[in-house]
CSV table of C-alpha atoms in Angstrom, one decimal:
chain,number,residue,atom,x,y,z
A,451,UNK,CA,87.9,3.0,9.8
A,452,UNK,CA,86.7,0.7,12.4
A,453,UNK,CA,85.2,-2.8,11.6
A,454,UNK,CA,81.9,-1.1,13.9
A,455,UNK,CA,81.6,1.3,11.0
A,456,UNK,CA,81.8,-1.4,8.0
A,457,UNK,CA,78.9,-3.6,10.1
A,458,UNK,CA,76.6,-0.7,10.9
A,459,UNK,CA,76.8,0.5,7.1
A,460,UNK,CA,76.3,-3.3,5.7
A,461,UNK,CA,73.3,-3.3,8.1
A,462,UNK,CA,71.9,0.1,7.5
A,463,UNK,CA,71.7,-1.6,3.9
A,464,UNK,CA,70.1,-5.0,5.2
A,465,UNK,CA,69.9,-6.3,8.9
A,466,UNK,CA,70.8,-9.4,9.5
A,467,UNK,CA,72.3,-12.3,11.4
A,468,UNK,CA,75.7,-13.0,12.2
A,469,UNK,CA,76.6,-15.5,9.9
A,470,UNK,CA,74.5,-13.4,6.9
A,471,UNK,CA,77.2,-10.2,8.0
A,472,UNK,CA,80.0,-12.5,7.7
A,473,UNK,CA,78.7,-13.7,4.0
A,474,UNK,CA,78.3,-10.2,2.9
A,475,UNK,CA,81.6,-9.2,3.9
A,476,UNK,CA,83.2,-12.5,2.1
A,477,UNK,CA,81.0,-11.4,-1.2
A,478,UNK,CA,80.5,-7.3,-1.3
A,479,UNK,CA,82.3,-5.2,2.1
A,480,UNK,CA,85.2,-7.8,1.9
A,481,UNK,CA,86.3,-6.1,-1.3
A,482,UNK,CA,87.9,-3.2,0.7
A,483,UNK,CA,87.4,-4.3,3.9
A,484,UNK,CA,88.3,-8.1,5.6
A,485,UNK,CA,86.7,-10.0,8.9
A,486,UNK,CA,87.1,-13.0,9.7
A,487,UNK,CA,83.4,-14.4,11.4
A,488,UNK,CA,84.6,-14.6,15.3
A,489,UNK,CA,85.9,-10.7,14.8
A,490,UNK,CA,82.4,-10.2,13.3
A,491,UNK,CA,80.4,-11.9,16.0
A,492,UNK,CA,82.9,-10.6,18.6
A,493,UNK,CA,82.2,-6.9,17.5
A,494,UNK,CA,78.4,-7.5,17.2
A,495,UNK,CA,78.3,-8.4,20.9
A,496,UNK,CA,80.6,-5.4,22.0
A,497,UNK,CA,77.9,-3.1,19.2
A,498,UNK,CA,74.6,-5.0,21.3
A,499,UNK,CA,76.0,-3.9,24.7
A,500,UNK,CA,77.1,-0.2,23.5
A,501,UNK,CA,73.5,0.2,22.5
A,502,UNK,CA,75.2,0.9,18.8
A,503,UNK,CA,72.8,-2.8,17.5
A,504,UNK,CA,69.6,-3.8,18.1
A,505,UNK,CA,68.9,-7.6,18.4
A,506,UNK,CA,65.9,-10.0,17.3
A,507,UNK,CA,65.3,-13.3,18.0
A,508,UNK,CA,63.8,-15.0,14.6
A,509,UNK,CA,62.1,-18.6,14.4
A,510,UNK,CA,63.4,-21.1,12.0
A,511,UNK,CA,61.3,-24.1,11.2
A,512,UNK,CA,63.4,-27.1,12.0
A,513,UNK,CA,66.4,-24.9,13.3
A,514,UNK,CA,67.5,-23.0,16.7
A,515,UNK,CA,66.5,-19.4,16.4
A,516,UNK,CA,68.3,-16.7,14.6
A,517,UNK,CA,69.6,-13.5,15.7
A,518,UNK,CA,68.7,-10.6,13.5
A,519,UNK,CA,71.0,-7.2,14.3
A,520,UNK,CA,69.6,-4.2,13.2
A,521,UNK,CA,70.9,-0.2,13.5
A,522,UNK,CA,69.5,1.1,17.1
A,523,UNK,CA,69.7,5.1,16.8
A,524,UNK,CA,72.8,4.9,19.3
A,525,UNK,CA,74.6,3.4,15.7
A,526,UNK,CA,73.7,5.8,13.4
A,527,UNK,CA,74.0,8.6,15.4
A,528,UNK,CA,78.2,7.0,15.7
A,529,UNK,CA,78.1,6.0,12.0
A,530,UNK,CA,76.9,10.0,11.3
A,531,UNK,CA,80.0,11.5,13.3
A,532,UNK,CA,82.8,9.3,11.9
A,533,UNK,CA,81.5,10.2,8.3
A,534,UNK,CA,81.5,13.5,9.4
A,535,UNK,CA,85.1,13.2,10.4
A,536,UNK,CA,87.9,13.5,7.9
A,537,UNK,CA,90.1,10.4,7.2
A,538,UNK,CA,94.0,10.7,6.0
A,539,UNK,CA,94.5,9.6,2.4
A,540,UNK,CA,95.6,6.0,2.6
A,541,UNK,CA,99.5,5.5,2.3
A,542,UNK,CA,100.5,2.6,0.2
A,543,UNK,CA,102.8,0.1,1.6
A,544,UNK,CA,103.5,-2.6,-1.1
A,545,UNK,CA,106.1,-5.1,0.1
A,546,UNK,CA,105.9,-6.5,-3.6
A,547,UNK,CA,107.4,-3.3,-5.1
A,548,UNK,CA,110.1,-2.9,-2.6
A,549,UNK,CA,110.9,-6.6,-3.6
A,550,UNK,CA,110.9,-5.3,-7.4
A,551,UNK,CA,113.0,-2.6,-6.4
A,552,UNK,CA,115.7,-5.0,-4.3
A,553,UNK,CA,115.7,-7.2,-7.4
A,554,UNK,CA,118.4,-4.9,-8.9
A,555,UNK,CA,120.6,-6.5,-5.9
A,556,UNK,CA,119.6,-9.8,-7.1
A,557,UNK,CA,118.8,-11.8,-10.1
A,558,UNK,CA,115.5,-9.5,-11.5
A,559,UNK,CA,114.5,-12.7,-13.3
A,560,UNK,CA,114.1,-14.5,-10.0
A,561,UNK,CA,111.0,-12.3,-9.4
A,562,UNK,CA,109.4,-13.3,-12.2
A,563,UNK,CA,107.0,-16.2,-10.7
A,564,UNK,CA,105.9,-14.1,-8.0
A,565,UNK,CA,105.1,-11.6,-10.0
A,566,UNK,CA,103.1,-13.9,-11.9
A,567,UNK,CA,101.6,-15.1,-8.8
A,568,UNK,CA,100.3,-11.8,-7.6
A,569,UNK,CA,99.6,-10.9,-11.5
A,570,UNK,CA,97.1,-13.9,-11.0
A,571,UNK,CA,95.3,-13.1,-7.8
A,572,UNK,CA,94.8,-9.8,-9.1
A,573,UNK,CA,93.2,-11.7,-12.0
A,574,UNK,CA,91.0,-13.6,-10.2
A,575,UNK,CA,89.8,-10.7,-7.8
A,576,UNK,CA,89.2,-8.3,-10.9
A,577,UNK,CA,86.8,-11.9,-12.9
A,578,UNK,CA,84.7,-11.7,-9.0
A,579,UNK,CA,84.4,-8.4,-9.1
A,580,UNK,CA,83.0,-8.2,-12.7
A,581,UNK,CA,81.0,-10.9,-12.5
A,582,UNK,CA,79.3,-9.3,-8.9
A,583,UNK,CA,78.9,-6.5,-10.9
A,584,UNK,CA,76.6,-8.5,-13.6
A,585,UNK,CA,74.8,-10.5,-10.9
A,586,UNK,CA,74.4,-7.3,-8.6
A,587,UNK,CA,73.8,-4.2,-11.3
A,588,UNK,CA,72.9,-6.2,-14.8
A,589,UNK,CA,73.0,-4.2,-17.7
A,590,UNK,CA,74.6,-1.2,-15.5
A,591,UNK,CA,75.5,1.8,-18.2
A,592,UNK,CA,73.4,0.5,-20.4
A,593,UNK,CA,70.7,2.7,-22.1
A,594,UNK,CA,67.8,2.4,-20.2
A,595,UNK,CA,69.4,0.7,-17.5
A,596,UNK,CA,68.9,4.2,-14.9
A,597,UNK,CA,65.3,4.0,-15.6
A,598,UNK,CA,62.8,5.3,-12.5
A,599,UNK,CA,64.1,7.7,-9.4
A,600,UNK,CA,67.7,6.9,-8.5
A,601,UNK,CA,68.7,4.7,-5.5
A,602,UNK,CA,71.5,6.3,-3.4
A,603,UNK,CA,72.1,3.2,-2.0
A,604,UNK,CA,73.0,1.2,-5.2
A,605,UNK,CA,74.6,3.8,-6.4
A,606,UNK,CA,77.0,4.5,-4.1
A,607,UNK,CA,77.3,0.5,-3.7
A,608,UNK,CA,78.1,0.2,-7.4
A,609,UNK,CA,80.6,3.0,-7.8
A,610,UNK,CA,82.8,1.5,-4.9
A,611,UNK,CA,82.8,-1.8,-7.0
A,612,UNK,CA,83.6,0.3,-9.9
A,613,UNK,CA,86.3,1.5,-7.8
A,614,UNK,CA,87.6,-1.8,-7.6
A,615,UNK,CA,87.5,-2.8,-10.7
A,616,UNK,CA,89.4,-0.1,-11.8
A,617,UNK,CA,91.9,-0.4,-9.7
A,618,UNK,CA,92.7,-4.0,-10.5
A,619,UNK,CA,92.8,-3.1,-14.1
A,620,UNK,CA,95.2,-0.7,-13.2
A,621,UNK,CA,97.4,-3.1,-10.7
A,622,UNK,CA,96.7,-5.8,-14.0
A,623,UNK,CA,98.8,-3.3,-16.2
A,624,UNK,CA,101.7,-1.8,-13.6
A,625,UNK,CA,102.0,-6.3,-13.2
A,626,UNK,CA,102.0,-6.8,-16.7
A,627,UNK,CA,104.7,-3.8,-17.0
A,628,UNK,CA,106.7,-5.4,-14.3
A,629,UNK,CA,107.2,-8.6,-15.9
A,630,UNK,CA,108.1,-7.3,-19.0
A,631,UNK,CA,110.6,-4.9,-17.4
A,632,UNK,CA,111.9,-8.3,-14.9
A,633,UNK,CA,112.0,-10.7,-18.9
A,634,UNK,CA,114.2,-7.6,-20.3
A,635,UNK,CA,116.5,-7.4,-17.3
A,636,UNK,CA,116.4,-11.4,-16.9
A,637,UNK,CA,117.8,-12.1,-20.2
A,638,UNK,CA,120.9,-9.6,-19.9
A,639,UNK,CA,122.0,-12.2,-16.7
């Protein structure tokens, strides 16, 4: 996947400016896919002259003007043949477990606070992604909660969080397995 692809689909949901792209991909796209904002902005301008982004000028009260990008036809006609198009499952390249694997070379225990380290980030991403879950689909699974027609768009939005979620639950576990494999080994040194 491109980072053209990730922009037109965050703007198919909402256009926006620049710097409102670059906050969605810190706070929902950023999840599964990064960008810093000068690879945002830089890509925007390359979309605008491709014909793949339309582009506004808004007034702000007190403020220079805003521009607000929007999918031209050009876009989603693009966005329609790469989802068309197959992608290769992902490989996983995890320098973390080749180091837990070269710790039998070593002193395992010496792994230990790294392994806490990543056990923690994982933490942290899995409270953010729970807690965009409450602030984004409150009450989601709960009875009642699919009440009126259903809204592809949230839907699909919700069960990639979901994806997330469960995937740092699952990195959470495999972490909390490693330590406890790294204390074992540690205290036989």
């Amino acid at each position: 996947m491109a980072i053209e692809h990730a922009i037109l689909v965050s703007l198919l949901e909402q256009p926006g400016s620049g710097y409102e792209l670059a906050r969605r991909f810190e706070r929902s796209i950023g999840y599964f896919w990064t960008a810093s904002h000068q690879q945002i902005y830089r890509v925007l301008k390359r979309m605008e002259s491709d014909g793949w982004v339309d582009v506004r000028d808004v007034p702000q009260q007190g403020r220079p003007d805003k521009k607000e990008y929007s999918v031209a036809d050009l876009g989603r006609s693009a966005l329609s043949a790469w989802l068309h198009r197959p992608v290769e499952p992902e490989s996983l390249r995890h320098d973390l477990a080749v180091k837990i694997r070269g710790a039998a070379f070593d002193d395992p225990a010496a792994l230990i606070r790294e392994v806490e380290r990543h056990r923690q980030a994982h933490a942290e991403r899995l409270a953010q992604y729970l807690a965009g879950e409450e602030r984004d689909f409150p009450g989601a699974g709960a009875p009642g909660a699919a009440d009126g027609p259903p809204d592809a768009g949230r839907e699909l939005q919700h069960v990639v969080l979901r994806g997330g979620i469960a995937y740092e639950r699952m990195t959470l576990a495999w972490l909390d397995d490693v330590l406890a494999t790294l204390h074992r080994l540690g205290s036989g040194h």
